[in-house]
Coordinates of C-alpha atoms in Angstrom, one line a residue:
Chain A
M115 CA -2.5 28.8 86.8
M116 CA -3.4 32.4 86.2
A117 CA 0.2 33.4 85.4
E118 CA 0.5 30.5 83.1
N119 CA -2.6 31.5 81.3
N120 CA -1.4 35.1 80.8
D121 CA 1.9 33.7 79.6
S122 CA 0.2 31.6 76.9
V123 CA -1.9 34.6 75.9
T124 CA 1.1 36.8 75.3
R125 CA 2.8 34.0 73.5
R126 CA -0.3 33.6 71.4
R127 CA -0.5 37.3 70.8
F128 CA 3.2 37.4 69.8
L129 CA 2.6 34.6 67.3
R130 CA -0.4 36.4 65.9
H131 CA 1.4 39.6 65.5
S132 CA 4.2 38.0 63.7
V133 CA 1.9 36.1 61.4
W134 CA 0.0 39.3 60.8
G135 CA 3.3 41.0 59.9
A136 CA 4.2 38.1 57.6
C137 CA 0.8 38.4 55.8
L138 CA 1.3 42.1 55.3
A139 CA 4.8 41.5 54.0
G140 CA 3.4 38.8 51.7
L141 CA 0.8 41.2 50.3
G142 CA 3.5 43.8 49.8
G143 CA 5.6 41.2 48.0
T144 CA 2.6 40.3 45.8
T145 CA 2.1 44.0 45.0
A146 CA 5.7 44.4 44.0
F147 CA 5.6 41.3 41.9
L148 CA 2.4 42.3 40.1
G149 CA 3.7 45.9 39.7
S150 CA 6.8 44.6 38.0
K151 CA 4.6 42.6 35.5
S152 CA 1.6 44.8 35.1
R153 CA 0.8 46.3 31.8
K154 CA 0.3 50.0 31.3
T155 CA -2.5 49.5 28.9
D156 CA -5.3 47.1 29.4
T157 CA -6.1 44.3 27.0
V158 CA -9.3 43.4 25.2
W159 CA -10.4 40.2 23.3
Q160 CA -10.1 40.0 19.6
I161 CA -10.3 37.4 16.8
D162 CA -7.3 36.7 14.6
P163 CA -9.0 36.5 11.2
E164 CA -6.1 34.4 9.8
I165 CA -6.9 31.7 12.4
C166 CA -10.7 32.0 12.6
V167 CA -12.6 29.2 10.9
A168 CA -16.0 30.9 11.0
C169 CA -17.6 28.0 12.8
G170 CA -20.4 30.1 14.1
N171 CA -19.8 29.5 17.8
C172 CA -19.4 33.3 18.4
S173 CA -23.0 33.9 17.6
T174 CA -24.3 31.5 20.3
Y175 CA -21.6 31.5 23.0
C176 CA -21.2 35.2 23.6
V177 CA -22.9 36.2 26.9
L178 CA -24.7 39.1 25.1
E179 CA -28.1 38.5 23.7
A180 CA -26.8 39.6 20.3
S181 CA -23.2 38.6 20.0
A182 CA -20.4 41.2 20.3
V183 CA -18.8 39.5 17.3
K184 CA -19.8 40.9 14.0
C185 CA -18.8 40.6 10.4
V186 CA -16.4 43.2 9.1
H187 CA -15.7 44.0 5.5
A188 CA -12.2 44.9 4.3
Y189 CA -13.4 46.8 1.2
A190 CA -9.8 47.1 -0.2
M191 CA -9.7 43.3 -0.6
C192 CA -13.1 42.9 -2.0
G193 CA -13.5 41.9 -5.7
Y194 CA -16.9 43.7 -5.8
C195 CA -18.2 40.6 -7.6
K196 CA -21.6 40.5 -9.2
I197 CA -22.0 36.9 -7.9
C198 CA -20.7 37.1 -4.3
F199 CA -20.2 33.8 -2.4
G200 CA -20.6 35.7 0.8
F201 CA -24.0 37.1 -0.3
F202 CA -25.7 34.4 -2.3
G203 CA -26.6 31.0 -1.0
P204 CA -25.0 27.9 -2.6
E205 CA -27.8 27.5 -5.2
P206 CA -29.5 30.9 -5.6
F207 CA -32.8 30.9 -7.6
D208 CA -31.8 34.1 -9.2
I209 CA -29.0 36.7 -9.0
T210 CA -31.1 39.3 -7.2
E211 CA -31.3 40.7 -3.7
A212 CA -34.5 38.7 -3.0
A213 CA -34.4 37.1 0.5
E214 CA -34.6 33.5 -0.8
N215 CA -31.3 34.0 -2.7
Q216 CA -29.4 35.3 0.3
L217 CA -26.9 33.3 2.4
C218 CA -27.2 35.7 5.4
P219 CA -29.9 34.4 7.8
T220 CA -30.8 37.9 9.0
G221 CA -30.3 39.7 5.7
A222 CA -27.6 41.9 7.2
I223 CA -25.6 42.3 4.0
K224 CA -26.7 45.1 1.7
R225 CA -25.8 44.7 -2.0
T226 CA -25.7 48.0 -4.0
F227 CA -24.8 48.5 -7.6
V228 CA -21.6 50.6 -8.2
E229 CA -20.8 50.3 -11.9
D230 CA -21.1 47.5 -14.3
P231 CA -20.3 44.7 -13.3
Y232 CA -19.4 45.7 -9.8
Y233 CA -21.5 45.6 -6.6
E234 CA -20.7 46.9 -3.1
Y235 CA -21.5 44.8 -0.1
T236 CA -21.9 46.5 3.3
I237 CA -22.7 44.9 6.7
D238 CA -25.6 46.2 8.7
E239 CA -24.2 45.6 12.2
S240 CA -27.6 45.9 13.9
L241 CA -28.7 42.8 12.0
C242 CA -25.5 40.8 11.9
I243 CA -25.4 38.0 14.5
G244 CA -21.8 37.0 13.8
C245 CA -22.6 33.5 12.6
G246 CA -19.8 33.7 10.0
K247 CA -21.8 32.0 7.1
C248 CA -20.7 34.8 4.7
V249 CA -17.2 34.7 6.0
K250 CA -17.0 31.0 5.2
G251 CA -18.4 31.6 1.7
C252 CA -16.1 34.5 1.0
N253 CA -13.0 32.6 2.3
T254 CA -13.7 29.5 0.3
F255 CA -14.6 30.9 -3.1
G256 CA -13.8 34.6 -2.9
N257 CA -11.1 37.0 -1.8
G258 CA -11.7 36.5 1.9
S259 CA -12.5 40.1 2.5
L260 CA -15.3 39.3 5.0
F261 CA -14.1 38.4 8.4
L262 CA -15.3 38.3 12.0
Q263 CA -14.2 40.8 14.7
V264 CA -15.1 41.5 18.3
R265 CA -16.9 44.9 18.2
H266 CA -15.7 46.9 21.2
D267 CA -18.7 49.2 21.4
R268 CA -20.6 46.0 22.4
C269 CA -18.0 43.7 24.1
L270 CA -18.2 43.6 27.9
N271 CA -14.5 42.4 28.0
C272 CA -15.3 39.5 30.4
N273 CA -12.4 38.1 32.3
E274 CA -13.0 34.8 30.6
C275 CA -14.6 35.3 27.2
S276 CA -17.3 32.6 26.7
A277 CA -16.9 32.8 23.0
A278 CA -13.1 32.4 23.3
A279 CA -13.6 29.4 25.6
A280 CA -15.8 27.8 22.9
C281 CA -13.5 28.7 20.0
P282 CA -12.3 25.5 18.2
S283 CA -9.3 27.1 16.5
G284 CA -7.9 29.2 19.3
A285 CA -8.4 32.4 17.2
F286 CA -9.3 34.5 20.2
K287 CA -6.4 36.5 21.8
R288 CA -6.0 39.4 24.1
V289 CA -4.7 42.5 22.3
P290 CA -3.7 46.0 23.7
A291 CA -6.8 48.2 24.2
D292 CA -5.3 51.0 22.2
R293 CA -5.0 48.8 19.1
P294 CA -8.2 46.7 19.6
Y295 CA -8.7 45.4 16.0
L296 CA -6.9 42.8 13.9
L297 CA -8.2 43.9 10.5
K298 CA -7.5 42.0 7.3
R299 CA -5.3 44.1 4.9
V300 CA -4.4 43.8 1.3
D301 CA -1.2 41.9 1.0
H302 CA 0.5 43.1 -2.2
A303 CA 3.9 41.8 -1.3
Chain B
M287 CA 1.8 31.2 -21.4
I288 CA -0.8 28.5 -21.5
R289 CA 1.4 26.4 -19.1
L290 CA 1.5 29.4 -16.7
G291 CA -2.3 29.6 -16.9
Y292 CA -2.7 26.0 -16.0
I293 CA -0.4 26.4 -13.0
I294 CA -2.4 29.4 -11.7
I295 CA -5.7 27.5 -12.2
S296 CA -4.4 24.4 -10.5
I297 CA -3.0 26.4 -7.6
A298 CA -6.3 28.3 -7.2
F299 CA -8.2 25.0 -7.4
F300 CA -5.9 23.5 -4.7
L301 CA -6.5 26.4 -2.4
I302 CA -10.3 26.2 -2.9
V303 CA -10.3 22.5 -2.1
C304 CA -8.2 23.1 1.0
G305 CA -10.6 25.9 2.1
I306 CA -7.7 27.7 3.8
A307 CA -7.4 30.3 1.1
S308 CA -8.2 33.3 3.3
G309 CA -7.1 36.6 1.8
V310 CA -6.3 35.2 -1.6
E311 CA -7.1 37.6 -4.4
R312 CA -9.1 35.4 -6.7
F313 CA -10.9 38.4 -8.1
P314 CA -8.7 41.4 -8.3
P315 CA -10.3 44.5 -6.8
P316 CA -11.6 46.9 -9.5
D317 CA -10.3 50.4 -9.8
F318 CA -13.6 52.1 -10.6
V319 CA -12.5 54.5 -13.4
E320 CA -16.1 55.3 -14.5
T321 CA -17.8 56.4 -11.3
G322 CA -14.9 57.6 -9.2
Y323 CA -16.2 55.3 -6.3
E324 CA -14.1 55.7 -3.2
L325 CA -13.4 52.6 -1.1
P326 CA -14.9 52.9 2.3
S327 CA -12.8 51.6 5.3
P328 CA -14.2 49.4 8.0
T329 CA -15.2 51.2 11.2
T330 CA -13.4 50.5 14.4
P331 CA -15.5 51.5 17.5
Q332 CA -13.1 51.8 20.4
P333 CA -13.4 50.0 23.8
R334 CA -14.3 51.6 27.0
Q335 CA -11.5 54.0 28.0
N336 CA -8.9 53.1 30.6
I337 CA -9.9 56.1 32.7
Y338 CA -13.2 54.4 33.7
E339 CA -11.3 51.4 34.9
Y340 CA -9.3 53.6 37.2
I341 CA -12.5 55.2 38.4
D342 CA -13.7 51.7 39.3
A343 CA -10.5 51.2 41.4
V344 CA -11.1 54.5 43.1
V345 CA -14.7 53.6 43.8
L346 CA -13.6 50.3 45.3
L347 CA -11.1 52.0 47.5
A348 CA -13.7 54.5 48.7
A349 CA -16.3 51.8 49.3
L350 CA -13.9 49.7 51.3
G351 CA -12.8 52.7 53.4
L352 CA -16.4 53.7 54.0
A353 CA -17.5 50.2 54.8
S354 CA -14.7 49.8 57.4
Y355 CA -15.7 53.1 59.0
L356 CA -19.4 52.2 59.1
V357 CA -18.7 48.8 60.5
L358 CA -16.1 49.7 63.1
K359 CA -16.8 53.3 64.1
K360 CA -20.4 54.3 63.1
R361 CA -21.8 50.8 63.9
S362 CA -24.9 51.4 61.8
R363 CA -26.6 48.4 60.1
R364 CA -28.7 50.8 58.0
A365 CA -25.7 52.7 56.6
I366 CA -23.9 49.4 55.8
F367 CA -27.1 48.3 54.0
V368 CA -27.2 51.5 52.0
L369 CA -23.6 51.1 51.0
M370 CA -24.2 47.5 50.1
V371 CA -27.1 48.4 47.8
F372 CA -24.9 51.0 46.2
S373 CA -22.1 48.4 45.6
L374 CA -24.7 46.0 44.1
I375 CA -25.8 48.7 41.7
Y376 CA -22.4 50.0 40.8
F377 CA -20.2 46.9 40.7
G378 CA -23.0 44.5 39.9
F379 CA -25.5 46.1 37.5
W380 CA -23.5 49.1 36.2
R381 CA -20.1 47.4 35.9
K382 CA -21.8 44.1 35.0
G383 CA -20.0 42.2 37.8
C384 CA -16.7 41.9 35.9
V385 CA -13.8 42.2 36.8
C386 CA -14.4 41.1 40.4
S387 CA -12.0 40.3 43.3
I388 CA -13.1 36.7 43.3
G389 CA -12.3 36.1 39.7
A390 CA -9.0 38.1 40.0
I391 CA -7.5 35.2 41.9
Q392 CA -7.2 33.4 38.6
N393 CA -5.5 36.3 36.8
I394 CA -3.0 36.6 39.6
T395 CA -2.3 32.8 39.5
L396 CA -1.9 32.8 35.8
S397 CA 0.6 35.7 35.9
V398 CA 2.7 33.8 38.4
F399 CA 2.8 30.7 36.2
D400 CA 2.8 32.2 32.7
R401 CA 5.8 34.4 32.0
D402 CA 4.0 36.2 29.1
Y403 CA 0.8 37.0 31.0
A404 CA 0.7 40.4 32.8
V405 CA -2.2 41.4 35.0
P406 CA -3.9 44.7 34.2
I407 CA -3.3 47.2 37.0
V408 CA -7.1 47.4 37.8
V409 CA -7.3 43.6 38.2
A410 CA -4.4 43.7 40.6
V411 CA -6.0 46.5 42.6
F412 CA -9.3 44.5 42.8
F413 CA -7.4 41.5 44.1
L414 CA -5.2 43.2 46.6
L415 CA -7.2 46.0 48.1
P416 CA -9.9 43.9 49.9
L417 CA -7.1 41.6 51.2
V418 CA -5.3 44.6 52.8
F419 CA -8.5 46.0 54.2
T420 CA -9.4 42.6 55.7
L421 CA -6.0 42.4 57.3
F422 CA -6.7 45.6 59.1
F423 CA -10.5 45.8 59.6
G424 CA -11.9 42.3 59.0
R425 CA -14.2 41.2 56.2
T426 CA -15.8 44.6 55.6
F427 CA -15.4 43.8 51.8
C428 CA -17.9 41.0 52.2
A429 CA -20.2 43.2 54.3
A430 CA -20.9 46.1 51.9
V431 CA -18.7 46.0 48.8
C432 CA -18.9 42.6 47.1
P433 CA -21.9 42.6 44.7
L434 CA -22.2 38.8 45.0
G435 CA -22.6 39.1 48.7
A436 CA -25.0 42.0 48.4
V437 CA -27.4 40.2 46.1
Q438 CA -27.6 37.3 48.5
D439 CA -27.9 39.5 51.5
L440 CA -31.0 41.2 50.0
V441 CA -32.9 38.0 49.7
L442 CA -32.2 36.7 53.2
L443 CA -35.6 36.8 54.8
R444 CA -36.1 33.6 56.9
P445 CA -32.7 32.6 58.2
V446 CA -32.3 29.0 59.4
A447 CA -29.5 27.9 61.6
V448 CA -27.0 25.5 60.1
P449 CA -25.4 23.0 62.5
N450 CA -21.7 23.7 63.1
W451 CA -20.5 20.3 61.8
L452 CA -22.5 20.8 58.6
E453 CA -21.3 24.3 58.1
S454 CA -17.7 23.2 58.5
G455 CA -18.1 20.3 56.2
L456 CA -19.8 22.2 53.5
R457 CA -17.1 24.8 53.6
L458 CA -14.7 22.2 52.4
F459 CA -16.2 22.7 49.0
A460 CA -14.9 26.3 49.0
Y461 CA -11.4 25.1 49.7
A462 CA -11.7 22.5 47.0
Y463 CA -13.1 25.2 44.6
L464 CA -10.2 27.6 45.4
G465 CA -7.7 24.8 44.9
T466 CA -9.2 23.6 41.6
A467 CA -9.5 27.2 40.3
V468 CA -5.9 27.9 41.1
L469 CA -4.8 24.7 39.4
L470 CA -6.8 25.3 36.3
A471 CA -5.8 28.9 36.0
A472 CA -2.1 28.1 36.6
T473 CA -2.1 25.6 33.7
G474 CA -4.0 28.0 31.5
S475 CA -6.9 25.5 31.2
A476 CA -9.9 27.6 32.2
F477 CA -11.1 30.3 34.5
I478 CA -13.8 28.2 36.3
I479 CA -14.6 30.9 38.9
C480 CA -15.8 33.2 36.0
R481 CA -17.4 30.3 34.1
Y482 CA -19.5 29.3 37.1
D483 CA -20.2 32.7 38.7
P484 CA -23.9 32.2 39.6
F485 CA -25.0 35.8 39.7
I486 CA -23.3 37.2 36.6
S487 CA -26.4 36.4 34.5
F488 CA -28.5 38.6 36.9
F489 CA -26.0 41.5 36.7
R490 CA -25.8 41.4 32.9
L491 CA -29.5 40.4 32.5
S492 CA -28.3 38.0 29.7
G493 CA -26.0 35.0 29.4
S494 CA -26.3 31.3 29.6
L495 CA -29.6 29.8 30.9
N496 CA -27.8 27.2 33.0
I497 CA -25.9 29.9 35.0
F498 CA -29.2 31.8 35.4
I499 CA -30.8 28.7 36.9
L500 CA -27.8 28.1 39.1
G501 CA -28.0 31.7 40.3
A502 CA -31.8 31.4 40.9
C503 CA -31.1 28.3 43.0
F504 CA -28.5 30.1 45.1
L505 CA -31.0 33.0 45.7
L506 CA -33.8 30.6 46.6
V507 CA -31.6 28.7 49.1
G508 CA -30.4 32.1 50.2
V509 CA -33.8 33.1 51.5
F510 CA -33.4 30.5 54.3
I511 CA -29.7 30.0 54.5
G512 CA -27.8 33.3 54.7
R513 CA -25.4 33.9 51.8
P514 CA -24.8 30.3 50.7
Y515 CA -22.3 31.3 48.0
C516 CA -20.2 33.4 50.5
R517 CA -20.1 30.7 53.1
F518 CA -19.8 27.4 51.2
V519 CA -18.5 28.3 47.8
C520 CA -16.6 31.6 47.5
P521 CA -12.9 30.9 47.0
Y522 CA -11.9 34.5 47.8
G523 CA -13.8 34.1 51.1
V524 CA -11.5 31.3 52.0
I525 CA -8.5 33.7 51.7
L526 CA -10.4 36.5 53.5
R527 CA -11.3 34.1 56.4
Q528 CA -7.6 33.5 57.2
L529 CA -6.7 37.1 57.0
S530 CA -9.7 38.1 59.0
R531 CA -8.5 35.8 61.8
L532 CA -5.5 38.0 62.2
S533 CA -7.1 41.4 61.5
K534 CA -5.9 44.3 63.6
W535 CA -9.4 45.6 64.4
H536 CA -12.5 43.6 64.2
V537 CA -16.3 43.9 64.5
A538 CA -17.4 43.6 68.1
I539 CA -21.0 42.8 69.0
T540 CA -20.9 45.1 72.0
P541 CA -19.5 48.6 71.8
D542 CA -17.8 48.2 75.2
D543 CA -18.4 45.4 77.7
C544 CA -20.3 42.2 77.2
I545 CA -22.9 41.7 79.9
K546 CA -23.7 38.2 78.8
C547 CA -27.4 39.0 78.4
R548 CA -27.7 36.4 75.6
L549 CA -29.8 38.8 73.5
C550 CA -27.5 38.6 70.6
E551 CA -27.3 34.8 70.7
D552 CA -29.7 34.2 67.8
S553 CA -29.2 37.5 66.0
C554 CA -26.6 36.3 63.5
P555 CA -28.1 34.7 60.3
F556 CA -24.7 33.2 59.5
G557 CA -24.3 31.5 62.8
V558 CA -20.9 33.0 63.7
I559 CA -21.6 34.3 67.2
K560 CA -19.7 32.2 69.6
V561 CA -21.2 31.7 73.0
P562 CA -19.1 31.7 76.1
T563 CA -17.8 28.3 77.1
A564 CA -17.0 26.9 80.4
E565 CA -13.7 25.2 81.3
W566 CA -13.4 21.6 80.4
P567 CA -14.1 18.8 82.9
A568 CA -10.8 17.0 83.5
R569 CA -12.2 13.7 82.0
D570 CA -13.0 15.4 78.7
Y571 CA -9.7 17.2 78.7
D572 CA -7.7 13.9 78.9
K573 CA -9.9 12.3 76.3
S574 CA -9.4 15.1 73.8
K575 CA -5.7 15.2 74.5
K576 CA -5.5 11.6 73.3
L577 CA -7.7 12.5 70.3
L578 CA -5.4 15.4 69.4
A579 CA -2.3 13.2 69.5
L580 CA -4.0 10.7 67.3
L581 CA -5.0 13.4 64.8
I582 CA -1.5 14.8 64.6
I583 CA -0.2 11.3 63.8
L584 CA -2.9 10.9 61.2
L585 CA -2.1 14.2 59.5
P586 CA 0.5 13.0 57.1
I587 CA -1.6 9.9 56.3
L588 CA -4.6 12.0 55.6
I589 CA -2.6 14.3 53.4
L590 CA -1.2 11.4 51.3
A591 CA -4.6 9.7 51.1
C592 CA -6.3 12.9 49.8
A593 CA -3.4 13.6 47.4
W594 CA -3.7 10.1 45.9
A595 CA -7.5 10.3 45.7
V596 CA -7.5 13.7 43.9
S597 CA -4.7 12.7 41.6
T598 CA -6.9 9.9 40.2
A599 CA -9.1 12.8 38.9
G600 CA -6.1 14.4 37.2
D601 CA -6.9 13.1 33.8
L602 CA -10.4 14.3 34.0
M603 CA -9.3 17.8 35.0
S604 CA -6.8 17.9 32.2
R605 CA -9.8 17.6 29.8
T606 CA -10.7 21.2 30.6
H607 CA -7.6 22.3 28.6
A608 CA -8.4 22.9 25.0
T609 CA -5.1 21.5 23.7
V610 CA -5.6 18.2 25.6
R611 CA -9.1 17.8 24.2
L612 CA -7.9 18.5 20.7
A613 CA -5.0 16.0 21.0
D614 CA -7.5 13.3 22.2
R615 CA -9.7 14.0 19.2
I616 CA -6.8 14.0 16.7
N617 CA -5.6 10.8 18.2
L618 CA -9.1 9.2 17.7
E619 CA -9.2 10.5 14.1
E620 CA -5.7 9.4 13.3
S621 CA -6.3 5.9 14.6
G622 CA -9.4 5.7 12.5
K623 CA -11.8 5.2 15.5
V624 CA -13.9 8.1 14.3
K625 CA -14.5 9.1 10.7
E626 CA -16.0 12.6 10.9
T627 CA -14.0 15.7 12.0
T628 CA -15.1 18.4 14.4
D629 CA -14.6 22.1 14.0
A630 CA -11.6 22.0 16.2
S631 CA -9.9 19.1 14.5
S632 CA -10.5 20.4 11.0
A633 CA -9.1 23.7 12.1
F634 CA -6.0 21.9 13.3
W635 CA -5.6 19.9 10.1
A636 CA -5.9 23.1 8.1
T637 CA -3.0 24.6 9.9
G638 CA -0.7 21.8 8.7
R639 CA 0.9 21.5 12.1
Q640 CA 2.8 18.4 13.1
V641 CA 0.6 15.9 15.0
K642 CA 3.6 14.9 17.2
E643 CA 4.1 18.5 18.2
L644 CA 0.5 18.7 19.4
Y645 CA 0.8 15.4 21.3
S646 CA 3.9 16.4 23.2
E647 CA 2.3 19.8 24.1
A648 CA -0.8 18.0 25.3
S649 CA 1.2 15.4 27.3
N650 CA 3.2 18.2 28.9
I651 CA 0.0 19.9 30.0
Q652 CA -1.4 16.6 31.3
A653 CA 1.7 16.0 33.3
E654 CA 1.5 19.5 34.8
I655 CA -2.1 19.0 35.8
K656 CA -1.3 15.6 37.2
T657 CA 1.4 17.1 39.5
G658 CA -1.0 19.9 40.3
S659 CA -3.7 17.4 41.3
W660 CA -1.4 15.7 43.8
L661 CA -0.7 19.1 45.3
L662 CA -4.4 20.0 45.3
G663 CA -5.2 16.7 47.1
G664 CA -2.4 17.3 49.6
F665 CA -3.8 20.8 50.3
L666 CA -7.3 19.4 50.8
G667 CA -6.0 16.7 53.1
L668 CA -4.2 19.3 55.2
V669 CA -7.4 21.4 55.4
I670 CA -9.4 18.4 56.5
A671 CA -6.8 17.5 59.1
L672 CA -6.5 21.0 60.4
K673 CA -10.3 21.3 60.6
L674 CA -10.4 18.1 62.7
I675 CA -7.7 19.3 64.9
V676 CA -9.3 22.6 65.5
H677 CA -12.6 20.9 66.4
S678 CA -10.9 18.7 68.9
V679 CA -9.4 21.7 70.7
R680 CA -11.7 23.8 72.8
R681 CA -10.9 27.3 73.9
T682 CA -12.4 28.9 76.9
R683 CA -14.4 32.0 76.0
I684 CA -15.7 34.5 78.4
D685 CA -17.8 36.9 76.2
Y686 CA -20.2 36.6 73.4
E687 CA -18.1 37.4 70.3
A688 CA -18.2 37.1 66.6
D689 CA -16.0 34.4 65.1
R690 CA -13.3 36.4 63.4
A691 CA -13.0 34.1 60.4
G692 CA -16.6 33.7 59.6
C693 CA -18.0 37.1 60.5
L694 CA -19.1 38.9 57.4
A695 CA -19.3 42.2 59.3
C696 CA -22.9 42.8 58.2
G697 CA -23.7 44.6 61.5
R698 CA -27.0 42.8 62.2
C699 CA -26.1 42.0 65.7
F700 CA -25.4 45.6 66.8
E701 CA -29.0 46.5 67.6
Y702 CA -29.4 43.3 69.7
C703 CA -26.9 44.5 72.2
P704 CA -28.3 46.6 75.0
R705 CA -25.0 48.3 75.5
E706 CA -25.3 49.5 72.0
H707 CA -28.5 51.2 72.9
V708 CA -26.8 52.8 75.8
R709 CA -24.2 54.0 73.5
L710 CA -26.8 55.5 71.2
K711 CA -28.4 57.1 74.3
E712 CA -31.6 55.4 73.4
A713 CA -31.7 53.8 76.8
K714 CA -31.1 56.0 79.8
Q715 CA -30.5 53.3 82.3
T716 CA -27.8 50.6 81.9
V717 CA -29.3 47.2 81.7
G718 CA -26.5 45.9 83.9
G719 CA -27.5 48.4 86.7
S720 CA -31.2 47.4 86.7
E721 CA -30.4 43.8 87.4

């Protein structure tokens, strides 16, 4: 009885050792597989402005209190219009900077006079909530120089981006961390 | 010339109506001859540098090494606790709990199934290092490195024992969670482990209210039932359990010999201390032999039954994939069952893609998830069957020892062992000798 017991113990031990070895080999294999596929540079989340429909989900779904997505202005594409569809609401009372005329819910767009009849529009990122109202206006009636981008000084780079999961157009993608922006450019082709 | 003007206006009008005219120069940018105004360019603040990610990996390695030393050699609950608090602060509150080893399961799975997806090195390190350490030293990762474990360990004040059968049954959830997470990550549907990480809202001190409430519930339950997430939910814990069974070295309650004093019996808040068992009476032995034979015959039936049961939920699971949801919506709109469009469907219509193309893509994904749900069900059936088999087999145990799979290596039991006090030279006389 005793001898049999010992025998089974050694058998069990042998089995355990071999399974242990197999597990280690498996982990080694996984390491090799991942090593062969791993990227040198990390990736970060970014919005492709050509696909983005400015639905406004970014402002509410981001895990941060104030979304990491903000409006960015490609000045080179801007028409510097006096009546900007990204700045003024659909039926402004007056063409002035007064709050009731503005489209932006937080007044994050500053309108400054440059020369007649041109006005410069700059985004105050500390106020911008990434709702995309101005982006929609500018895309529909203007040059489309306003667009949404993930700002990487704020983004936590979550493994699954909550805003990306809520994006209706699939505009979110992972881009290399050394080129983290997908900026709109002038296309004079 | 007039004709050309008409064409331009009509094109512009068409684009405005479509609303897809992003980047169209309707108003040519001025050249500012009068003021010499220079165009500003948009700022591009850079993300956190790669080097910090590598520091995280080094900290993880150091923490794992130190945890293993503290658990196996130093045997000091206090030191383990201090390291645990450090990990909570560093990996939890400083690194905001992301990326973590638990969530990394999904990245690894996706990289296996998606040819274009490559795992960042740091994520691979976070996935592999704890597994390797567990294979050698047991679950020291759970003891003092994982921030999710740490936050639950801190609130454990009034531990209540959970009966064995209940513990084992509830743990099935963790297997199901692991299987579902792997299935959904493999098909590129969602990363559910990240989505339902209950403590992430605490680490970030922001985020969705529902997850915050979920986390609060876990912590509230965790006051009485030690580490509920680790024991009944954590999908990484399921993998660690199996590796810990095989680990080369493992936590021992006693530093040398067990004297069966029963002092440690109730010391474990996670109920993993196994008490010595006597040999079976012959009658019980025969009875359980028959039961075992029956269970082995039942095994394939159980696997098939579970596979079928889970596969019925395949369509429901495929709804987690955005493409499948979109295809459903487009189908409804096309057949005229709904009038209004959603953000997603209007974005799809604006791209001008073929509807057929979307449908075939969606049905491919649905088929994949259906196959996956059969496999998931089979896996769960196997787990249930093996659990039943293990419960019908009784091993004789001579000493009090920690269950290798379930032991979280927290080190609470050390100070209950009189031999430990001898080791620490706190007791001059051996307890065994005074008897």
